[in-house]
GROMACS .gro file of C-alpha atoms in nm:
model
  426
    1UNK     CA    1   2.143  13.064 -17.874
    2UNK     CA    2   1.801  13.204 -17.800
    3UNK     CA    3   1.952  13.462 -17.565
    4UNK     CA    4   2.196  13.565 -17.839
    5UNK     CA    5   1.910  13.617 -18.083
    6UNK     CA    6   1.724  13.829 -17.830
    7UNK     CA    7   2.034  14.041 -17.766
    8UNK     CA    8   2.088  14.094 -18.138
    9UNK     CA    9   1.726  14.196 -18.187
   10UNK     CA   10   1.740  14.438 -17.894
   11UNK     CA   11   2.069  14.581 -18.019
   12UNK     CA   12   1.925  14.624 -18.366
   13UNK     CA   13   1.622  14.807 -18.225
   14UNK     CA   14   1.823  15.056 -18.020
   15UNK     CA   15   2.077  15.102 -18.298
   16UNK     CA   16   1.793  15.191 -18.533
   17UNK     CA   17   1.674  15.452 -18.285
   18UNK     CA   18   2.023  15.599 -18.251
   19UNK     CA   19   2.075  15.611 -18.628
   20UNK     CA   20   1.792  15.860 -18.665
   21UNK     CA   21   2.018  16.123 -18.509
   22UNK     CA   22   2.279  16.158 -18.778
   23UNK     CA   23   2.514  16.421 -18.639
   24UNK     CA   24   2.618  16.224 -18.333
   25UNK     CA   25   2.552  16.503 -18.079
   26UNK     CA   26   2.585  16.368 -17.727
   27UNK     CA   27   2.279  16.554 -17.595
   28UNK     CA   28   2.058  16.394 -17.862
   29UNK     CA   29   2.178  16.043 -17.775
   30UNK     CA   30   2.124  16.119 -17.405
   31UNK     CA   31   1.770  16.245 -17.473
   32UNK     CA   32   1.688  15.934 -17.675
   33UNK     CA   33   1.824  15.695 -17.410
   34UNK     CA   34   1.652  15.884 -17.127
   35UNK     CA   35   1.322  15.884 -17.318
   36UNK     CA   36   1.310  15.511 -17.390
   37UNK     CA   37   1.445  15.420 -17.045
   38UNK     CA   38   1.175  15.631 -16.876
   39UNK     CA   39   0.896  15.472 -17.078
   40UNK     CA   40   1.016  15.118 -17.005
   41UNK     CA   41   1.112  15.165 -16.639
   42UNK     CA   42   0.796  15.350 -16.535
   43UNK     CA   43   0.572  15.094 -16.702
   44UNK     CA   44   0.752  14.790 -16.559
   45UNK     CA   45   0.804  14.941 -16.215
   46UNK     CA   46   0.437  15.040 -16.187
   47UNK     CA   47   0.330  14.685 -16.272
   48UNK     CA   48   0.575  14.533 -16.021
   49UNK     CA   49   0.487  14.772 -15.738
   50UNK     CA   50   0.112  14.739 -15.796
   51UNK     CA   51   0.055  14.367 -15.861
   52UNK     CA   52   0.373  14.169 -15.789
   53UNK     CA   53   0.537  14.346 -15.493
   54UNK     CA   54   0.278  14.599 -15.368
   55UNK     CA   55   0.426  14.908 -15.206
   56UNK     CA   56   0.264  15.125 -14.936
   57UNK     CA   57   0.262  15.423 -15.172
   58UNK     CA   58   0.230  15.437 -15.550
   59UNK     CA   59   0.130  15.729 -15.771
   60UNK     CA   60  -0.020  15.654 -16.114
   61UNK     CA   61  -0.029  16.029 -16.188
   62UNK     CA   62   0.343  16.071 -16.117
   63UNK     CA   63   0.419  15.759 -16.321
   64UNK     CA   64   0.222  15.903 -16.611
   65UNK     CA   65   0.414  16.230 -16.580
   66UNK     CA   66   0.744  16.039 -16.583
   67UNK     CA   67   0.639  15.849 -16.895
   68UNK     CA   68   0.534  16.178 -17.057
   69UNK     CA   69   0.875  16.328 -16.981
   70UNK     CA   70   1.028  16.020 -17.143
   71UNK     CA   71   0.814  16.062 -17.453
   72UNK     CA   72   0.925  16.426 -17.465
   73UNK     CA   73   1.286  16.307 -17.483
   74UNK     CA   74   1.213  16.094 -17.790
   75UNK     CA   75   1.038  16.394 -17.947
   76UNK     CA   76   1.326  16.630 -17.854
   77UNK     CA   77   1.573  16.397 -18.030
   78UNK     CA   78   1.376  16.440 -18.350
   79UNK     CA   79   1.353  16.818 -18.310
   80UNK     CA   80   1.727  16.883 -18.295
   81UNK     CA   81   2.026  16.936 -18.064
   82UNK     CA   82   1.909  17.267 -17.917
   83UNK     CA   83   1.592  17.111 -17.776
   84UNK     CA   84   1.794  16.814 -17.648
   85UNK     CA   85   2.032  17.043 -17.460
   86UNK     CA   86   1.733  17.203 -17.284
   87UNK     CA   87   1.563  16.870 -17.222
   88UNK     CA   88   1.847  16.659 -17.078
   89UNK     CA   89   1.913  16.855 -16.751
   90UNK     CA   90   1.541  16.871 -16.671
   91UNK     CA   91   1.479  16.505 -16.749
   92UNK     CA   92   1.786  16.387 -16.557
   93UNK     CA   93   1.685  16.582 -16.245
   94UNK     CA   94   1.324  16.458 -16.262
   95UNK     CA   95   1.374  16.094 -16.358
   96UNK     CA   96   1.665  16.006 -16.130
   97UNK     CA   97   1.711  16.202 -15.803
   98UNK     CA   98   1.365  16.362 -15.776
   99UNK     CA   99   1.147  16.062 -15.856
  100UNK     CA  100   1.356  15.806 -15.666
  101UNK     CA  101   1.396  16.027 -15.357
  102UNK     CA  102   1.026  16.117 -15.354
  103UNK     CA  103   0.912  15.754 -15.379
  104UNK     CA  104   1.174  15.648 -15.122
  105UNK     CA  105   1.047  15.899 -14.865
  106UNK     CA  106   0.677  15.849 -14.940
  107UNK     CA  107   0.727  15.475 -14.880
  108UNK     CA  108   0.872  15.548 -14.533
  109UNK     CA  109   1.234  15.483 -14.644
  110UNK     CA  110   1.159  15.122 -14.739
  111UNK     CA  111   1.461  14.901 -14.807
  112UNK     CA  112   1.353  14.822 -15.164
  113UNK     CA  113   1.327  15.191 -15.249
  114UNK     CA  114   1.663  15.256 -15.081
  115UNK     CA  115   1.817  15.019 -15.333
  116UNK     CA  116   1.633  15.186 -15.621
  117UNK     CA  117   1.762  15.523 -15.498
  118UNK     CA  118   2.120  15.394 -15.495
  119UNK     CA  119   2.080  15.258 -15.849
  120UNK     CA  120   1.943  15.596 -15.961
  121UNK     CA  121   2.243  15.773 -15.804
  122UNK     CA  122   2.487  15.544 -15.986
  123UNK     CA  123   2.303  15.606 -16.315
  124UNK     CA  124   2.298  15.982 -16.250
  125UNK     CA  125   2.676  16.011 -16.213
  126UNK     CA  126   2.738  15.846 -16.545
  127UNK     CA  127   2.636  16.185 -16.685
  128UNK     CA  128   2.888  16.476 -16.681
  129UNK     CA  129   2.986  16.554 -16.322
  130UNK     CA  130   2.862  16.915 -16.310
  131UNK     CA  131   2.527  16.819 -16.462
  132UNK     CA  132   2.494  16.526 -16.221
  133UNK     CA  133   2.575  16.735 -15.913
  134UNK     CA  134   2.325  17.006 -16.008
  135UNK     CA  135   2.057  16.750 -16.086
  136UNK     CA  136   2.124  16.561 -15.761
  137UNK     CA  137   2.096  16.876 -15.548
  138UNK     CA  138   1.790  17.018 -15.726
  139UNK     CA  139   1.607  16.687 -15.757
  140UNK     CA  140   1.668  16.585 -15.396
  141UNK     CA  141   1.563  16.923 -15.254
  142UNK     CA  142   1.246  16.932 -15.465
  143UNK     CA  143   1.158  16.579 -15.359
  144UNK     CA  144   1.201  16.670 -14.992
  145UNK     CA  145   0.988  16.982 -15.041
  146UNK     CA  146   0.708  16.779 -15.203
  147UNK     CA  147   0.722  16.524 -14.919
  148UNK     CA  148   0.690  16.807 -14.664
  149UNK     CA  149   0.391  16.949 -14.856
  150UNK     CA  150   0.225  16.606 -14.833
  151UNK     CA  151   0.267  16.614 -14.455
  152UNK     CA  152   0.530  16.337 -14.446
  153UNK     CA  153   0.828  16.554 -14.362
  154UNK     CA  154   0.905  16.356 -14.045
  155UNK     CA  155   1.030  16.069 -14.268
  156UNK     CA  156   1.321  16.284 -14.386
  157UNK     CA  157   1.475  16.289 -14.037
  158UNK     CA  158   1.445  15.917 -13.966
  159UNK     CA  159   1.759  15.705 -13.934
  160UNK     CA  160   1.661  15.494 -14.235
  161UNK     CA  161   1.652  15.806 -14.454
  162UNK     CA  162   1.955  15.987 -14.312
  163UNK     CA  163   2.181  15.684 -14.339
  164UNK     CA  164   2.146  15.705 -14.717
  165UNK     CA  165   2.353  16.026 -14.718
  166UNK     CA  166   2.693  15.865 -14.640
  167UNK     CA  167   2.611  15.581 -14.881
  168UNK     CA  168   2.543  15.831 -15.158
  169UNK     CA  169   2.856  16.031 -15.071
  170UNK     CA  170   3.065  15.714 -15.099
  171UNK     CA  171   2.904  15.613 -15.429
  172UNK     CA  172   2.950  15.961 -15.578
  173UNK     CA  173   3.313  15.977 -15.463
  174UNK     CA  174   3.388  15.632 -15.604
  175UNK     CA  175   3.232  15.712 -15.942
  176UNK     CA  176   3.414  16.044 -15.959
  177UNK     CA  177   3.747  15.877 -15.880
  178UNK     CA  178   3.683  15.618 -16.152
  179UNK     CA  179   3.603  15.894 -16.402
  180UNK     CA  180   3.917  16.090 -16.309
  181UNK     CA  181   4.122  15.773 -16.349
  182UNK     CA  182   3.982  15.707 -16.695
  183UNK     CA  183   4.046  16.067 -16.795
  184UNK     CA  184   4.406  16.048 -16.670
  185UNK     CA  185   4.468  15.728 -16.866
  186UNK     CA  186   4.318  15.884 -17.177
  187UNK     CA  187   4.535  16.195 -17.143
  188UNK     CA  188   4.840  15.975 -17.089
  189UNK     CA  189   4.759  15.783 -17.405
  190UNK     CA  190   4.716  16.107 -17.600
  191UNK     CA  191   5.045  16.242 -17.464
  192UNK     CA  192   5.216  15.916 -17.559
  193UNK     CA  193   5.078  15.941 -17.910
  194UNK     CA  194   5.205  16.298 -17.936
  195UNK     CA  195   5.554  16.195 -17.819
  196UNK     CA  196   5.548  15.902 -18.061
  197UNK     CA  197   5.458  16.127 -18.352
  198UNK     CA  198   5.738  16.363 -18.255
  199UNK     CA  199   5.989  16.078 -18.243
  200UNK     CA  200   5.874  15.944 -18.579
  201UNK     CA  201   5.902  16.291 -18.732
  202UNK     CA  202   6.256  16.333 -18.598
  203UNK     CA  203   6.367  15.993 -18.727
  204UNK     CA  204   6.213  16.048 -19.072
  205UNK     CA  205   6.368  16.388 -19.136
  206UNK     CA  206   6.727  16.261 -19.145
  207UNK     CA  207   6.689  16.008 -19.431
  208UNK     CA  208   6.458  16.243 -19.618
  209UNK     CA  209   6.715  16.522 -19.601
  210UNK     CA  210   6.983  16.285 -19.726
  211UNK     CA  211   6.760  16.170 -20.012
  212UNK     CA  212   6.688  16.528 -20.111
  213UNK     CA  213   7.061  16.613 -20.113
  214UNK     CA  214   7.141  16.311 -20.329
  215UNK     CA  215   6.868  16.399 -20.576
  216UNK     CA  216   6.997  16.755 -20.607
  217UNK     CA  217   7.347  16.622 -20.670
  218UNK     CA  218   7.228  16.386 -20.942
  219UNK     CA  219   7.030  16.665 -21.103
  220UNK     CA  220   7.340  16.888 -21.122
  221UNK     CA  221   7.538  16.601 -21.275
  222UNK     CA  222   7.272  16.545 -21.541
  223UNK     CA  223   7.266  16.913 -21.622
  224UNK     CA  224   7.642  16.911 -21.675
  225UNK     CA  225   7.628  16.608 -21.911
  226UNK     CA  226   7.494  16.691 -22.256
  227UNK     CA  227   7.507  16.337 -22.400
  228UNK     CA  228   7.198  16.119 -22.418
  229UNK     CA  229   6.951  16.399 -22.382
  230UNK     CA  230   6.648  16.166 -22.400
  231UNK     CA  231   6.766  15.953 -22.107
  232UNK     CA  232   6.859  16.264 -21.921
  233UNK     CA  233   6.507  16.399 -21.955
  234UNK     CA  234   6.359  16.079 -21.815
  235UNK     CA  235   6.600  16.074 -21.524
  236UNK     CA  236   6.543  16.443 -21.462
  237UNK     CA  237   6.165  16.386 -21.447
  238UNK     CA  238   6.218  16.100 -21.206
  239UNK     CA  239   6.438  16.318 -20.986
  240UNK     CA  240   6.172  16.588 -20.990
  241UNK     CA  241   5.910  16.340 -20.875
  242UNK     CA  242   6.136  16.219 -20.594
  243UNK     CA  243   6.192  16.575 -20.478
  244UNK     CA  244   5.820  16.634 -20.484
  245UNK     CA  245   5.765  16.325 -20.268
  246UNK     CA  246   6.027  16.447 -20.021
  247UNK     CA  247   5.849  16.782 -19.991
  248UNK     CA  248   5.520  16.596 -19.952
  249UNK     CA  249   5.657  16.385 -19.666
  250UNK     CA  250   5.796  16.691 -19.490
  251UNK     CA  251   5.460  16.864 -19.514
  252UNK     CA  252   5.290  16.555 -19.368
  253UNK     CA  253   5.537  16.554 -19.080
  254UNK     CA  254   5.452  16.919 -19.011
  255UNK     CA  255   5.084  16.828 -19.013
  256UNK     CA  256   5.137  16.539 -18.768
  257UNK     CA  257   5.339  16.759 -18.533
  258UNK     CA  258   5.075  17.033 -18.547
  259UNK     CA  259   4.804  16.785 -18.446
  260UNK     CA  260   5.024  16.635 -18.173
  261UNK     CA  261   5.098  16.977 -18.020
  262UNK     CA  262   4.728  17.071 -18.031
  263UNK     CA  263   4.650  16.780 -17.798
  264UNK     CA  264   4.865  16.931 -17.523
  265UNK     CA  265   4.794  17.303 -17.556
  266UNK     CA  266   4.523  17.517 -17.398
  267UNK     CA  267   4.214  17.535 -17.615
  268UNK     CA  268   4.052  17.853 -17.481
  269UNK     CA  269   3.980  18.122 -17.744
  270UNK     CA  270   4.244  18.394 -17.733
  271UNK     CA  271   4.223  18.577 -18.067
  272UNK     CA  272   3.991  18.677 -18.347
  273UNK     CA  273   4.027  18.444 -18.646
  274UNK     CA  274   3.919  18.521 -19.002
  275UNK     CA  275   3.766  18.207 -19.147
  276UNK     CA  276   3.846  18.291 -19.510
  277UNK     CA  277   4.211  18.359 -19.419
  278UNK     CA  278   4.235  18.030 -19.232
  279UNK     CA  279   4.089  17.837 -19.526
  280UNK     CA  280   4.331  17.994 -19.772
  281UNK     CA  281   4.622  17.924 -19.538
  282UNK     CA  282   4.524  17.557 -19.517
  283UNK     CA  283   4.508  17.528 -19.895
  284UNK     CA  284   4.859  17.677 -19.917
  285UNK     CA  285   4.999  17.447 -19.650
  286UNK     CA  286   4.829  17.120 -19.742
  287UNK     CA  287   5.064  16.873 -19.919
  288UNK     CA  288   4.853  16.794 -20.226
  289UNK     CA  289   4.995  16.498 -20.416
  290UNK     CA  290   4.943  16.660 -20.757
  291UNK     CA  291   4.787  16.960 -20.931
  292UNK     CA  292   4.494  16.731 -21.022
  293UNK     CA  293   4.422  16.666 -20.654
  294UNK     CA  294   4.443  17.038 -20.579
  295UNK     CA  295   4.188  17.107 -20.853
  296UNK     CA  296   3.933  16.886 -20.678
  297UNK     CA  297   3.907  17.141 -20.394
  298UNK     CA  298   3.694  17.452 -20.447
  299UNK     CA  299   3.628  17.739 -20.204
  300UNK     CA  300   3.307  17.944 -20.201
  301UNK     CA  301   3.328  18.251 -19.976
  302UNK     CA  302   2.969  18.374 -19.962
  303UNK     CA  303   3.051  18.607 -19.674
  304UNK     CA  304   3.361  18.603 -19.457
  305UNK     CA  305   3.328  18.610 -19.077
  306UNK     CA  306   3.554  18.621 -18.773
  307UNK     CA  307   3.518  18.427 -18.450
  308UNK     CA  308   3.688  18.397 -18.113
  309UNK     CA  309   3.931  18.106 -18.122
  310UNK     CA  310   4.296  18.028 -18.199
  311UNK     CA  311   4.442  18.056 -18.547
  312UNK     CA  312   4.670  17.751 -18.529
  313UNK     CA  313   4.395  17.533 -18.382
  314UNK     CA  314   4.162  17.648 -18.660
  315UNK     CA  315   4.425  17.527 -18.907
  316UNK     CA  316   4.438  17.193 -18.724
  317UNK     CA  317   4.061  17.152 -18.762
  318UNK     CA  318   4.059  17.243 -19.130
  319UNK     CA  319   4.363  17.028 -19.211
  320UNK     CA  320   4.199  16.726 -19.048
  321UNK     CA  321   3.874  16.778 -19.237
  322UNK     CA  322   4.054  16.831 -19.568
  323UNK     CA  323   4.273  16.526 -19.518
  324UNK     CA  324   3.970  16.309 -19.434
  325UNK     CA  325   3.781  16.436 -19.740
  326UNK     CA  326   4.072  16.367 -19.976
  327UNK     CA  327   4.117  16.020 -19.825
  328UNK     CA  328   3.749  15.951 -19.887
  329UNK     CA  329   3.785  16.062 -20.250
  330UNK     CA  330   4.085  15.833 -20.289
  331UNK     CA  331   3.892  15.535 -20.146
  332UNK     CA  332   3.585  15.604 -20.360
  333UNK     CA  333   3.778  15.682 -20.677
  334UNK     CA  334   3.550  15.980 -20.734
  335UNK     CA  335   3.428  16.305 -20.586
  336UNK     CA  336   3.522  16.664 -20.519
  337UNK     CA  337   3.562  16.887 -20.212
  338UNK     CA  338   3.374  17.213 -20.166
  339UNK     CA  339   3.444  17.450 -19.877
  340UNK     CA  340   3.172  17.710 -19.814
  341UNK     CA  341   3.233  18.011 -19.586
  342UNK     CA  342   2.888  18.145 -19.500
  343UNK     CA  343   2.896  18.441 -19.264
  344UNK     CA  344   2.546  18.554 -19.359
  345UNK     CA  345   2.389  18.272 -19.160
  346UNK     CA  346   2.297  18.302 -18.796
  347UNK     CA  347   2.506  18.152 -18.655
  348UNK     CA  348   2.787  18.190 -18.910
  349UNK     CA  349   2.912  17.859 -19.037
  350UNK     CA  350   3.163  17.672 -19.250
  351UNK     CA  351   3.055  17.379 -19.468
  352UNK     CA  352   3.303  17.108 -19.560
  353UNK     CA  353   3.144  16.901 -19.837
  354UNK     CA  354   3.286  16.601 -20.019
  355UNK     CA  355   3.101  16.390 -20.276
  356UNK     CA  356   3.298  16.071 -20.222
  357UNK     CA  357   3.197  15.759 -20.028
  358UNK     CA  358   2.998  15.917 -19.744
  359UNK     CA  359   2.961  15.765 -19.398
  360UNK     CA  360   2.736  15.472 -19.311
  361UNK     CA  361   2.442  15.577 -19.094
  362UNK     CA  362   2.528  15.327 -18.822
  363UNK     CA  363   2.879  15.476 -18.796
  364UNK     CA  364   2.783  15.842 -18.776
  365UNK     CA  365   2.705  15.859 -18.400
  366UNK     CA  366   3.060  15.741 -18.327
  367UNK     CA  367   3.288  15.931 -18.565
  368UNK     CA  368   3.358  16.205 -18.309
  369UNK     CA  369   3.447  15.954 -18.037
  370UNK     CA  370   3.812  15.945 -17.944
  371UNK     CA  371   4.010  15.650 -18.085
  372UNK     CA  372   3.723  15.551 -18.317
  373UNK     CA  373   3.855  15.519 -18.672
  374UNK     CA  374   3.631  15.489 -18.978
  375UNK     CA  375   3.697  15.284 -19.182
  376UNK     CA  376   3.869  15.052 -18.936
  377UNK     CA  377   4.250  15.079 -18.929
  378UNK     CA  378   4.228  15.413 -19.113
  379UNK     CA  379   4.417  15.649 -18.885
  380UNK     CA  380   4.428  15.685 -18.506
  381UNK     CA  381   4.072  15.801 -18.445
  382UNK     CA  382   4.198  16.121 -18.278
  383UNK     CA  383   4.143  16.382 -18.551
  384UNK     CA  384   3.766  16.435 -18.542
  385UNK     CA  385   3.754  16.395 -18.165
  386UNK     CA  386   4.017  16.668 -18.135
  387UNK     CA  387   3.820  16.889 -18.374
  388UNK     CA  388   3.509  16.852 -18.163
  389UNK     CA  389   3.700  16.916 -17.840
  390UNK     CA  390   3.844  17.239 -17.982
  391UNK     CA  391   3.505  17.353 -18.113
  392UNK     CA  392   3.337  17.291 -17.777
  393UNK     CA  393   3.610  17.494 -17.605
  394UNK     CA  394   3.510  17.784 -17.831
  395UNK     CA  395   3.135  17.737 -17.763
  396UNK     CA  396   3.104  17.631 -18.126
  397UNK     CA  397   2.947  17.319 -18.277
  398UNK     CA  398   3.055  17.060 -18.532
  399UNK     CA  399   2.824  16.797 -18.677
  400UNK     CA  400   2.804  16.569 -18.976
  401UNK     CA  401   2.528  16.503 -19.227
  402UNK     CA  402   2.603  16.220 -19.465
  403UNK     CA  403   2.462  15.969 -19.708
  404UNK     CA  404   2.658  15.654 -19.774
  405UNK     CA  405   2.818  15.631 -20.119
  406UNK     CA  406   2.703  15.987 -20.194
  407UNK     CA  407   2.832  16.271 -19.975
  408UNK     CA  408   2.951  16.386 -19.634
  409UNK     CA  409   2.891  16.740 -19.505
  410UNK     CA  410   3.066  16.866 -19.193
  411UNK     CA  411   2.887  17.172 -19.056
  412UNK     CA  412   3.090  17.401 -18.827
  413UNK     CA  413   2.876  17.666 -18.653
  414UNK     CA  414   3.035  17.949 -18.454
  415UNK     CA  415   2.887  18.192 -18.201
  416UNK     CA  416   2.850  18.550 -18.319
  417UNK     CA  417   3.159  18.744 -18.215
  418UNK     CA  418   3.067  19.038 -17.993
  419UNK     CA  419   3.400  19.150 -17.851
  420UNK     CA  420   3.702  19.264 -18.042
  421UNK     CA  421   3.991  19.022 -17.982
  422UNK     CA  422   4.339  19.074 -18.129
  423UNK     CA  423   4.340  18.894 -18.461
  424UNK     CA  424   4.572  18.606 -18.535
  425UNK     CA  425   4.822  18.608 -18.813
  426UNK     CA  426   4.708  18.441 -19.135
   0.00000   0.00000   0.00000
């Protein structure tokens, strides 16, 4: 029971730290984790290596530098995603391969430091593969260069040091294979979902078409019968509502199929897309349930802009955001949606604002994670993750700023378009 309380307290502490970064950017979370881990590990490791298990070589100055780099990560998380993106590669290379390799060699390839070096390598390759490989190469080479400058270069060529190379190669290969396997399973699950949505759409169209035909037949019969005009009006209104629902369901099927196909297509930008045209197209295509629901959505085009992307994928992003906003309004029983196209900003951006139920702070770091649905059992958890994947493929950025029970703002920022690309059809 005591251990459970300690785990809950620790989880609460780290969750509170993560909640400070509200837009859920991966680089900010990485900077925060690296910062706190560096502060804790350097402090504890220095105490162990100095007083409990003394090592032949220890460097208080290097430990202080490592702790300072960790503190910089915590500060970078507060300063914003751009600083985090600059900080993470430097901190990863310094804290993991450089520091561990340097201490391993300066301690004459001691067995304890060999184990620490292996642990650091495993931790390193939990980061994206390209980042990890660059950090491993740069950090290891810099560590070897520093060891040579200290006059200990002969340690690099000892058997105890060289035998770490095949161990590291095996560890890196194993972690890469595990990552590829997870990615393949995830893609298979996404493909299965897409096929499932296609099958559902196919099965639903047949009864819907039959229902629509029957309603049209009944409507013609009522028009031909002049008796009981009051009852006829009621029935005619009911038939109109049924037809509207049929059209609504068909539009939803089109939306599901569009999202399913986006999962399997190439995401690279291939055309110039007008944001204002895309927004207007989405408003024409979205299956609003009533004129009252349509009136809750307002568009403010401060300045139109174009960007390098794909028109249909832009529609997928906007449809997902609009659907989520209208669902939030339905859950909250209040609110409106405002779409702001702001090409005067640098970078140009689109704001998707709803004043409904907002998103709880503790949930915000996860809403762009694949298969994470908020609220629970509300959808598949694919929509926002797909939006973010598409935006990243276009070198663009999507983030969320929200206050629970008040508002949610999705900010989509696009790079300035420099080259003329054939424009997509609105």
